[in-house]
Amino acid sequence: VPALATEQQLAQRLREHLEKEHMLDGRYRLQQVPGGRVALPVLEQKLSQLCLAPEMPCELVWIQDPVPSRASRRRTPAQTLRDELRRLLGGSWSEELEWDVPHAWQRHGDLVLLGDDSFRAAPWERLGPALWETVASALGARRVARRGRVLPDGMRTPSVTLLLGQDGWVEHVDNGIRYTFDVTKCMFSPGNITEKLRVASLPCSGEVLVDLYAGIGYFTLPFLVHAGAAFVHACEWNVHAVEALRRALVLNRVQDRCRVHHGDSRQLELQDTADRVNLGLIPSSEEGWPVACRVLKKDTGGVLHIHHNVETPPAPTPVLPVERGSPEVQHPTEDTGKETVGAKVRPEWQRWAEATAARIQGLLAELHGQPWCTSILHVEAVKSYAPHVHHLVLDLECRPVLP
């Protein structure tokens, strides 16, 4: 648009026209271009609808690095996404559609994973690929996927649809560890970060460890990379998770210290091997307890890390003092619950830990034909689920009683 004083009224009229037709791109500022002209940012998808009166002399100019507007620098990604979608829909925008726009998502490299309640209303489907291209552009991504419900197949297979892009493989870095997986075939649980950090700090130097439910390497990799485990036997029956784990072992250069056992961990042939066993399966790892007892070294025993979901009544209950051998429970990272876990072991958690210790003690005595001692080292609250269910980890020391 010519920026001469005699034509400034025309420039203002054009700007008002573009704003009225939802064609002006609010992400960028008006800026000077060669020839004493000023450029108005127009949404690319609206160019085909641009129809101007003859008295508005214009030409199309492509600017490679447009200057961001002040408003765009202040906006959150969620606000940017909403604004871009409002422009895309124009007059079809409604309050009902706004409820369909996500306010949170998972990001894995250049892929954003939307929740299962995103963009379910019928008007979104009519937009086709333009919708997902707009979402990717607004969120600074190249690929877009949407999460569905986890399939009840015993492998926690995700129901994920790839909406933009050809490949679901991504890389995610936590605590300096590189995880890789296909989002359409494997789950990634960011809520377990506190437990992964704790595992990484355990003194495992020189130990042999068995991870009975390795998945893509949530705990296998921290044990190897940071905790200093000498060797890990990683058990997993999901073929897609096994592929992801093998790739991640190579990425982190620890493949020589890990053997992947593909199959049902209940059929694992190892025995008398481990100084430490990780049982990271929820809601319960109970089916793996006999296997864990069998793979522990029979002469020296070791430590079991037993995961379990424990129900906690909603009514306030008095807390028990921390008993000897049962250190304080750490504050968890909340996923869906809003409840804050205190610094003491709750009665329900203590009862579960004691019952589990007794069960394991009995299994070990029956297996080896001699008495064993089990001691509660720690109860860790990883995260909470509504309503009033907590994911706990019991660190249980198991030793044979010497004659």
Short mmCIF file of C-alpha atoms in Angstrom, two decimals:
data_model
loop_
_atom_site.label_atom_id
_atom_site.label_comp_id
_atom_site.label_asym_id
_atom_site.label_seq_id
_atom_site.Cartn_x
_atom_site.Cartn_y
_atom_site.Cartn_z
CA VAL A 1 0.00 0.00 0.00
CA PRO A 2 1.58 3.38 -0.93
CA ALA A 3 2.42 5.24 2.27
CA LEU A 4 2.21 8.75 0.75
CA ALA A 5 0.36 11.27 2.86
CA THR A 6 -2.27 11.70 0.15
CA GLU A 7 -3.04 7.98 0.26
CA GLN A 8 -2.96 7.27 4.00
CA GLN A 9 -6.72 7.25 4.16
CA LEU A 10 -6.74 4.45 1.58
CA ALA A 11 -4.22 2.52 3.67
CA GLN A 12 -6.38 2.90 6.77
CA ARG A 13 -9.47 1.80 4.87
CA LEU A 14 -7.64 -1.28 3.61
CA ARG A 15 -6.50 -2.19 7.10
CA GLU A 16 -10.04 -1.84 8.47
CA HIS A 17 -11.34 -3.97 5.60
CA LEU A 18 -8.81 -6.76 6.29
CA GLU A 19 -9.60 -6.75 10.01
CA LYS A 20 -13.35 -6.90 9.34
CA GLU A 21 -12.92 -9.89 7.03
CA HIS A 22 -10.58 -11.63 9.51
CA MET A 23 -7.78 -11.54 6.95
CA LEU A 24 -5.19 -9.57 8.91
CA ASP A 25 -2.49 -11.69 10.56
CA GLY A 26 -2.18 -10.34 14.10
CA ARG A 27 1.09 -12.15 14.71
CA TYR A 28 3.05 -9.56 12.73
CA ARG A 29 3.47 -5.79 12.67
CA LEU A 30 2.91 -3.42 9.78
CA GLN A 31 6.38 -2.69 8.39
CA GLN A 32 8.11 -0.51 5.86
CA VAL A 33 9.21 -2.05 2.56
CA PRO A 34 11.36 -0.57 -0.24
CA GLY A 35 9.73 2.08 -2.41
CA GLY A 36 8.25 4.12 0.44
CA ARG A 37 5.46 1.63 1.03
CA VAL A 38 4.07 -0.19 4.05
CA ALA A 39 3.20 -3.91 4.17
CA LEU A 40 0.02 -5.18 5.81
CA PRO A 41 0.31 -8.83 6.98
CA VAL A 42 -2.40 -10.97 5.37
CA LEU A 43 -3.18 -14.57 6.32
CA GLU A 44 -1.87 -16.83 3.58
CA GLN A 45 -4.96 -19.04 3.59
CA LYS A 46 -7.12 -15.95 2.98
CA LEU A 47 -5.27 -14.65 -0.10
CA SER A 48 -7.63 -16.43 -2.50
CA GLN A 49 -10.54 -14.50 -0.93
CA LEU A 50 -8.84 -11.11 -1.24
CA CYS A 51 -10.96 -8.86 -3.45
CA LEU A 52 -10.13 -5.14 -3.40
CA ALA A 53 -11.64 -2.09 -5.05
CA PRO A 54 -9.68 -0.58 -7.99
CA GLU A 55 -8.98 2.60 -6.01
CA MET A 56 -6.85 0.57 -3.59
CA PRO A 57 -3.58 0.09 -5.49
CA CYS A 58 -1.77 -2.92 -3.97
CA GLU A 59 0.68 -5.62 -4.85
CA LEU A 60 1.60 -8.88 -3.17
CA VAL A 61 4.97 -8.87 -1.40
CA TRP A 62 6.49 -11.92 0.33
CA ILE A 63 8.53 -11.07 3.44
CA GLN A 64 10.76 -13.90 4.64
CA ASP A 65 11.20 -12.73 8.26
CA PRO A 66 8.24 -10.54 9.21
CA VAL A 67 8.48 -8.57 12.46
CA PRO A 68 6.35 -10.11 15.27
CA SER A 69 3.72 -7.86 16.81
CA ARG A 70 3.93 -6.89 20.47
CA ALA A 71 0.71 -8.78 21.16
CA SER A 72 2.10 -12.01 19.68
CA ARG A 73 5.17 -11.78 21.92
CA ARG A 74 2.92 -11.55 24.99
CA ARG A 75 0.58 -14.39 24.04
CA THR A 76 0.87 -17.92 25.39
CA PRO A 77 0.93 -20.81 22.87
CA ALA A 78 -2.66 -21.67 23.84
CA GLN A 79 -3.78 -18.11 23.09
CA THR A 80 -1.90 -18.11 19.80
CA LEU A 81 -3.58 -21.39 18.83
CA ARG A 82 -7.04 -20.05 19.68
CA ASP A 83 -6.46 -16.84 17.72
CA GLU A 84 -5.20 -18.69 14.66
CA LEU A 85 -8.20 -21.02 14.70
CA ARG A 86 -10.56 -18.07 15.09
CA ARG A 87 -9.07 -16.55 11.94
CA LEU A 88 -9.27 -19.86 10.11
CA LEU A 89 -12.98 -20.26 10.89
CA GLY A 90 -13.90 -16.62 10.48
CA GLY A 91 -17.61 -16.11 11.03
CA SER A 92 -18.12 -19.77 11.94
CA TRP A 93 -16.37 -19.35 15.31
CA SER A 94 -18.52 -20.07 18.35
CA GLU A 95 -18.21 -20.53 22.11
CA GLU A 96 -18.94 -24.24 21.67
CA LEU A 97 -15.94 -24.60 19.37
CA GLU A 98 -13.71 -22.76 21.82
CA TRP A 99 -14.30 -25.54 24.37
CA ASP A 100 -12.81 -27.96 21.82
CA VAL A 101 -9.50 -26.06 21.61
CA PRO A 102 -6.86 -27.67 23.87
CA HIS A 103 -5.13 -25.65 26.57
CA ALA A 104 -2.43 -28.28 27.19
CA TRP A 105 -0.64 -30.95 25.18
CA GLN A 106 2.46 -33.12 25.22
CA ARG A 107 5.42 -32.10 23.10
CA HIS A 108 7.95 -34.60 21.80
CA GLY A 109 10.49 -32.88 19.58
CA ASP A 110 8.65 -31.47 16.56
CA LEU A 111 5.46 -33.43 17.34
CA VAL A 112 2.61 -32.24 19.55
CA LEU A 113 0.28 -34.86 21.05
CA LEU A 114 -3.21 -33.52 21.70
CA GLY A 115 -5.68 -34.87 24.24
CA ASP A 116 -8.57 -37.12 23.25
CA ASP A 117 -11.10 -34.33 23.87
CA SER A 118 -9.58 -31.96 21.29
CA PHE A 119 -11.37 -30.92 18.09
CA ARG A 120 -14.24 -33.40 18.31
CA ALA A 121 -17.06 -31.11 17.12
CA ALA A 122 -18.29 -31.62 13.55
CA PRO A 123 -17.17 -28.21 12.14
CA TRP A 124 -13.53 -29.07 12.72
CA GLU A 125 -13.72 -32.16 10.48
CA ARG A 126 -14.82 -30.02 7.54
CA LEU A 127 -11.57 -28.05 7.66
CA GLY A 128 -9.52 -31.10 6.70
CA PRO A 129 -5.70 -30.80 6.58
CA ALA A 130 -5.88 -27.00 6.99
CA LEU A 131 -6.86 -27.49 10.65
CA TRP A 132 -3.79 -29.57 11.52
CA GLU A 133 -1.46 -27.33 9.53
CA THR A 134 -2.79 -24.36 11.50
CA VAL A 135 -2.34 -26.20 14.81
CA ALA A 136 1.23 -27.15 13.93
CA SER A 137 2.10 -23.62 12.83
CA ALA A 138 0.63 -22.02 15.95
CA LEU A 139 2.45 -24.42 18.29
CA GLY A 140 5.75 -24.39 16.43
CA ALA A 141 5.54 -28.05 15.42
CA ARG A 142 5.73 -30.04 12.20
CA ARG A 143 3.67 -33.06 13.22
CA VAL A 144 0.38 -33.39 15.09
CA ALA A 145 -1.19 -36.45 16.71
CA ARG A 146 -4.24 -36.99 18.93
CA ARG A 147 -4.43 -39.37 21.85
CA GLY A 148 -7.33 -41.76 22.37
CA ARG A 149 -8.07 -44.11 25.22
CA VAL A 150 -5.47 -46.69 26.21
CA LEU A 151 -6.45 -50.07 24.79
CA PRO A 152 -7.30 -52.80 27.37
CA ASP A 153 -4.88 -55.29 25.80
CA GLY A 154 -2.56 -55.82 28.77
CA MET A 155 0.19 -53.82 27.07
CA ARG A 156 -1.22 -50.31 27.61
CA THR A 157 -1.17 -49.76 23.85
CA PRO A 158 -2.16 -46.18 23.07
CA SER A 159 -4.91 -45.34 20.63
CA VAL A 160 -3.16 -42.46 18.86
CA THR A 161 -3.96 -41.03 15.45
CA LEU A 162 -1.28 -39.22 13.46
CA LEU A 163 -3.03 -36.17 11.99
CA LEU A 164 -0.13 -34.39 10.30
CA GLY A 165 3.11 -36.06 9.27
CA GLN A 166 4.13 -39.48 8.03
CA ASP A 167 6.11 -40.92 10.96
CA GLY A 168 5.25 -41.29 14.65
CA TRP A 169 8.81 -41.83 15.95
CA VAL A 170 9.92 -39.13 18.39
CA GLU A 171 12.70 -38.48 20.87
CA HIS A 172 12.17 -37.22 24.41
CA VAL A 173 14.95 -36.13 26.77
CA ASP A 174 14.53 -36.44 30.56
CA ASN A 175 17.39 -35.86 33.00
CA GLY A 176 19.93 -36.18 30.22
CA ILE A 177 18.50 -39.52 29.05
CA ARG A 178 17.28 -39.92 25.47
CA TYR A 179 14.07 -41.92 25.10
CA THR A 180 12.72 -42.73 21.66
CA PHE A 181 9.39 -44.34 20.74
CA ASP A 182 6.56 -44.33 18.22
CA VAL A 183 3.70 -42.30 19.74
CA THR A 184 1.16 -44.32 17.78
CA LYS A 185 2.35 -47.60 19.33
CA CYS A 186 3.90 -46.79 22.75
CA MET A 187 2.95 -44.71 25.78
CA PHE A 188 5.12 -42.13 27.47
CA SER A 189 4.21 -41.20 31.04
CA PRO A 190 5.62 -37.77 32.03
CA GLY A 191 4.02 -38.14 35.47
CA ASN A 192 6.69 -40.70 36.45
CA ILE A 193 9.50 -38.14 36.32
CA THR A 194 9.94 -38.01 40.12
CA GLU A 195 10.45 -41.77 40.32
CA LYS A 196 12.84 -41.75 37.36
CA LEU A 197 14.90 -39.06 39.11
CA ARG A 198 14.87 -41.05 42.36
CA VAL A 199 15.93 -44.26 40.59
CA ALA A 200 18.76 -42.36 38.92
CA SER A 201 20.12 -41.38 42.36
CA LEU A 202 20.11 -44.90 43.88
CA PRO A 203 23.51 -46.46 44.72
CA CYS A 204 23.57 -49.30 42.20
CA SER A 205 27.26 -49.36 41.30
CA GLY A 206 28.38 -52.88 40.46
CA GLU A 207 24.87 -54.35 40.82
CA VAL A 208 22.98 -56.65 38.49
CA LEU A 209 19.38 -55.53 38.11
CA VAL A 210 16.25 -57.11 36.64
CA ASP A 211 13.54 -54.77 35.33
CA LEU A 212 10.47 -56.98 34.97
CA TYR A 213 8.30 -54.45 33.11
CA ALA A 214 10.81 -52.39 31.14
CA GLY A 215 8.54 -50.75 28.57
CA ILE A 216 10.51 -48.24 26.51
CA GLY A 217 13.10 -48.01 29.28
CA TYR A 218 11.48 -45.66 31.84
CA PHE A 219 13.58 -47.12 34.66
CA THR A 220 16.03 -49.35 32.80
CA LEU A 221 17.79 -46.32 31.34
CA PRO A 222 18.13 -44.30 34.61
CA PHE A 223 19.52 -47.40 36.34
CA LEU A 224 22.12 -47.76 33.58
CA VAL A 225 22.96 -44.15 32.74
CA HIS A 226 22.95 -42.47 36.16
CA ALA A 227 22.68 -45.08 38.94
CA GLY A 228 25.70 -47.03 37.69
CA ALA A 229 24.16 -50.52 37.48
CA ALA A 230 26.72 -52.97 36.12
CA PHE A 231 24.13 -54.87 34.07
CA VAL A 232 20.36 -54.81 33.55
CA HIS A 233 18.09 -57.60 32.35
CA ALA A 234 15.12 -55.76 30.81
CA CYS A 235 11.92 -57.78 30.35
CA GLU A 236 9.13 -56.61 28.02
CA TRP A 237 6.44 -58.39 26.01
CA ASN A 238 5.26 -55.52 23.76
CA VAL A 239 7.18 -55.80 20.48
CA HIS A 240 6.88 -52.04 19.82
CA ALA A 241 8.24 -51.16 23.26
CA VAL A 242 11.09 -53.63 22.75
CA GLU A 243 12.05 -51.90 19.50
CA ALA A 244 11.94 -48.51 21.22
CA LEU A 245 14.04 -49.78 24.13
CA ARG A 246 16.69 -51.26 21.85
CA ARG A 247 16.96 -47.96 19.97
CA ALA A 248 17.22 -45.97 23.21
CA LEU A 249 19.96 -48.25 24.57
CA VAL A 250 22.02 -47.44 21.48
CA LEU A 251 21.22 -43.71 21.68
CA ASN A 252 22.50 -43.64 25.26
CA ARG A 253 25.47 -45.94 24.51
CA VAL A 254 24.60 -48.52 27.16
CA GLN A 255 23.58 -51.41 24.89
CA ASP A 256 26.57 -53.50 26.04
CA ARG A 257 25.29 -53.48 29.64
CA CYS A 258 21.74 -54.59 28.96
CA ARG A 259 20.05 -57.73 27.72
CA VAL A 260 16.48 -57.36 26.50
CA HIS A 261 14.22 -60.36 27.20
CA HIS A 262 11.25 -60.18 24.82
CA GLY A 263 8.30 -62.11 26.21
CA ASP A 264 6.13 -62.67 29.26
CA SER A 265 8.20 -61.89 32.36
CA ARG A 266 6.34 -64.63 34.26
CA GLN A 267 8.14 -67.12 32.00
CA LEU A 268 11.57 -65.57 32.57
CA GLU A 269 14.18 -68.31 32.97
CA LEU A 270 16.62 -66.25 35.04
CA GLN A 271 17.22 -67.16 38.67
CA ASP A 272 19.75 -66.38 41.42
CA THR A 273 20.95 -63.37 39.39
CA ALA A 274 19.81 -59.99 40.71
CA ASP A 275 20.95 -57.63 43.44
CA ARG A 276 17.91 -55.50 42.73
CA VAL A 277 14.54 -56.03 40.98
CA ASN A 278 12.26 -53.31 39.65
CA LEU A 279 8.52 -54.13 39.42
CA GLY A 280 7.18 -51.01 37.73
CA LEU A 281 3.69 -52.16 36.80
CA ILE A 282 0.45 -50.54 37.96
CA PRO A 283 -2.23 -50.93 39.16
CA SER A 284 -0.44 -53.98 40.62
CA SER A 285 2.81 -55.87 40.06
CA GLU A 286 1.67 -58.78 42.22
CA GLU A 287 1.89 -61.36 39.42
CA GLY A 288 5.60 -60.61 39.19
CA TRP A 289 6.38 -61.17 42.88
CA PRO A 290 7.23 -64.91 42.56
CA VAL A 291 9.52 -64.11 39.61
CA ALA A 292 11.21 -61.30 41.56
CA CYS A 293 11.85 -63.67 44.47
CA ARG A 294 13.30 -66.28 42.12
CA VAL A 295 15.74 -63.93 40.36
CA LEU A 296 17.13 -62.44 43.61
CA LYS A 297 20.52 -63.83 44.59
CA LYS A 298 19.74 -66.69 46.96
CA ASP A 299 22.83 -66.27 49.14
CA THR A 300 22.75 -62.48 49.61
CA GLY A 301 19.27 -61.33 48.60
CA GLY A 302 18.72 -57.74 47.50
CA VAL A 303 16.18 -54.95 47.11
CA LEU A 304 12.75 -55.01 45.42
CA HIS A 305 11.10 -51.83 44.13
CA ILE A 306 7.40 -52.75 44.15
CA HIS A 307 4.88 -50.47 42.40
CA HIS A 308 1.19 -50.54 43.36
CA ASN A 309 -1.91 -48.34 43.32
CA VAL A 310 -3.29 -47.95 46.84
CA GLU A 311 -6.70 -46.50 47.67
CA THR A 312 -6.82 -43.77 50.29
CA PRO A 313 -10.18 -42.78 51.87
CA PRO A 314 -11.23 -39.19 51.15
CA ALA A 315 -12.01 -38.41 54.79
CA PRO A 316 -9.13 -36.91 56.80
CA THR A 317 -7.38 -39.56 58.87
CA PRO A 318 -4.59 -39.23 61.41
CA VAL A 319 -1.13 -39.99 60.08
CA LEU A 320 1.23 -42.47 61.63
CA PRO A 321 4.68 -41.36 62.73
CA VAL A 322 7.41 -42.57 60.45
CA GLU A 323 8.58 -45.89 61.81
CA ARG A 324 12.16 -46.97 62.00
CA GLY A 325 13.19 -48.30 58.62
CA SER A 326 10.38 -46.38 56.91
CA PRO A 327 11.69 -42.95 55.86
CA GLU A 328 9.46 -40.02 55.05
CA VAL A 329 7.33 -40.12 51.94
CA GLN A 330 8.33 -37.61 49.30
CA HIS A 331 5.90 -35.14 47.74
CA PRO A 332 4.56 -36.59 44.49
CA THR A 333 4.01 -35.04 41.11
CA GLU A 334 0.25 -34.89 40.65
CA ASP A 335 -1.22 -36.09 37.35
CA THR A 336 -4.96 -35.84 37.72
CA GLY A 337 -5.50 -35.49 41.46
CA LYS A 338 -5.16 -32.19 43.29
CA GLU A 339 -4.43 -33.74 46.67
CA THR A 340 -1.13 -32.90 48.32
CA VAL A 341 0.67 -35.77 50.01
CA GLY A 342 2.05 -34.96 53.43
CA ALA A 343 5.44 -35.82 54.82
CA LYS A 344 4.27 -38.85 56.85
CA VAL A 345 3.33 -42.36 55.81
CA ARG A 346 -0.44 -42.63 55.71
CA PRO A 347 -2.05 -45.52 57.59
CA GLU A 348 -3.32 -47.17 54.40
CA TRP A 349 0.13 -46.98 52.85
CA GLN A 350 1.82 -48.39 55.93
CA ARG A 351 -0.64 -51.30 56.09
CA TRP A 352 -0.10 -52.06 52.41
CA ALA A 353 3.70 -51.95 52.83
CA GLU A 354 3.62 -54.25 55.85
CA ALA A 355 1.26 -56.73 54.16
CA THR A 356 3.44 -56.77 51.04
CA ALA A 357 6.59 -57.31 53.10
CA ALA A 358 4.93 -60.26 54.83
CA ARG A 359 3.81 -61.80 51.52
CA ILE A 360 7.27 -61.49 49.99
CA GLN A 361 8.85 -62.95 53.12
CA GLY A 362 6.57 -65.98 52.82
CA LEU A 363 7.30 -66.44 49.11
CA LEU A 364 11.06 -66.34 49.70
CA ALA A 365 10.90 -68.81 52.61
CA GLU A 366 8.78 -71.21 50.56
CA LEU A 367 11.05 -70.90 47.51
CA HIS A 368 14.33 -71.48 49.35
CA GLY A 369 13.22 -73.66 52.24
CA GLN A 370 14.75 -71.37 54.83
CA PRO A 371 13.68 -68.20 56.68
CA TRP A 372 14.17 -64.77 55.11
CA CYS A 373 13.92 -61.27 56.58
CA THR A 374 12.20 -58.38 54.79
CA SER A 375 12.64 -54.73 55.84
CA ILE A 376 10.73 -51.68 54.62
CA LEU A 377 13.34 -49.16 53.50
CA HIS A 378 11.10 -46.50 51.96
CA VAL A 379 7.61 -45.76 50.65
CA GLU A 380 7.53 -43.32 47.73
CA ALA A 381 4.37 -41.58 46.52
CA VAL A 382 4.84 -41.12 42.78
CA LYS A 383 1.55 -39.50 41.83
CA SER A 384 -2.14 -39.57 42.63
CA TYR A 385 -5.20 -40.46 40.61
CA ALA A 386 -8.73 -39.27 41.26
CA PRO A 387 -10.56 -40.42 43.19
CA HIS A 388 -8.10 -40.97 46.05
CA VAL A 389 -5.81 -43.56 44.54
CA HIS A 390 -2.05 -43.19 44.90
CA HIS A 391 0.72 -44.78 42.87
CA LEU A 392 3.24 -45.93 45.48
CA VAL A 393 6.63 -47.62 45.33
CA LEU A 394 7.84 -49.80 48.18
CA ASP A 395 11.60 -50.29 48.52
CA LEU A 396 11.85 -53.65 50.26
CA GLU A 397 15.13 -55.16 51.42
CA CYS A 398 15.12 -58.97 51.36
CA ARG A 399 17.89 -61.01 53.03
CA PRO A 400 18.27 -64.70 53.91
CA VAL A 401 18.51 -65.39 57.65
CA LEU A 402 21.95 -66.82 58.30
CA PRO A 403 22.09 -70.01 60.41
#
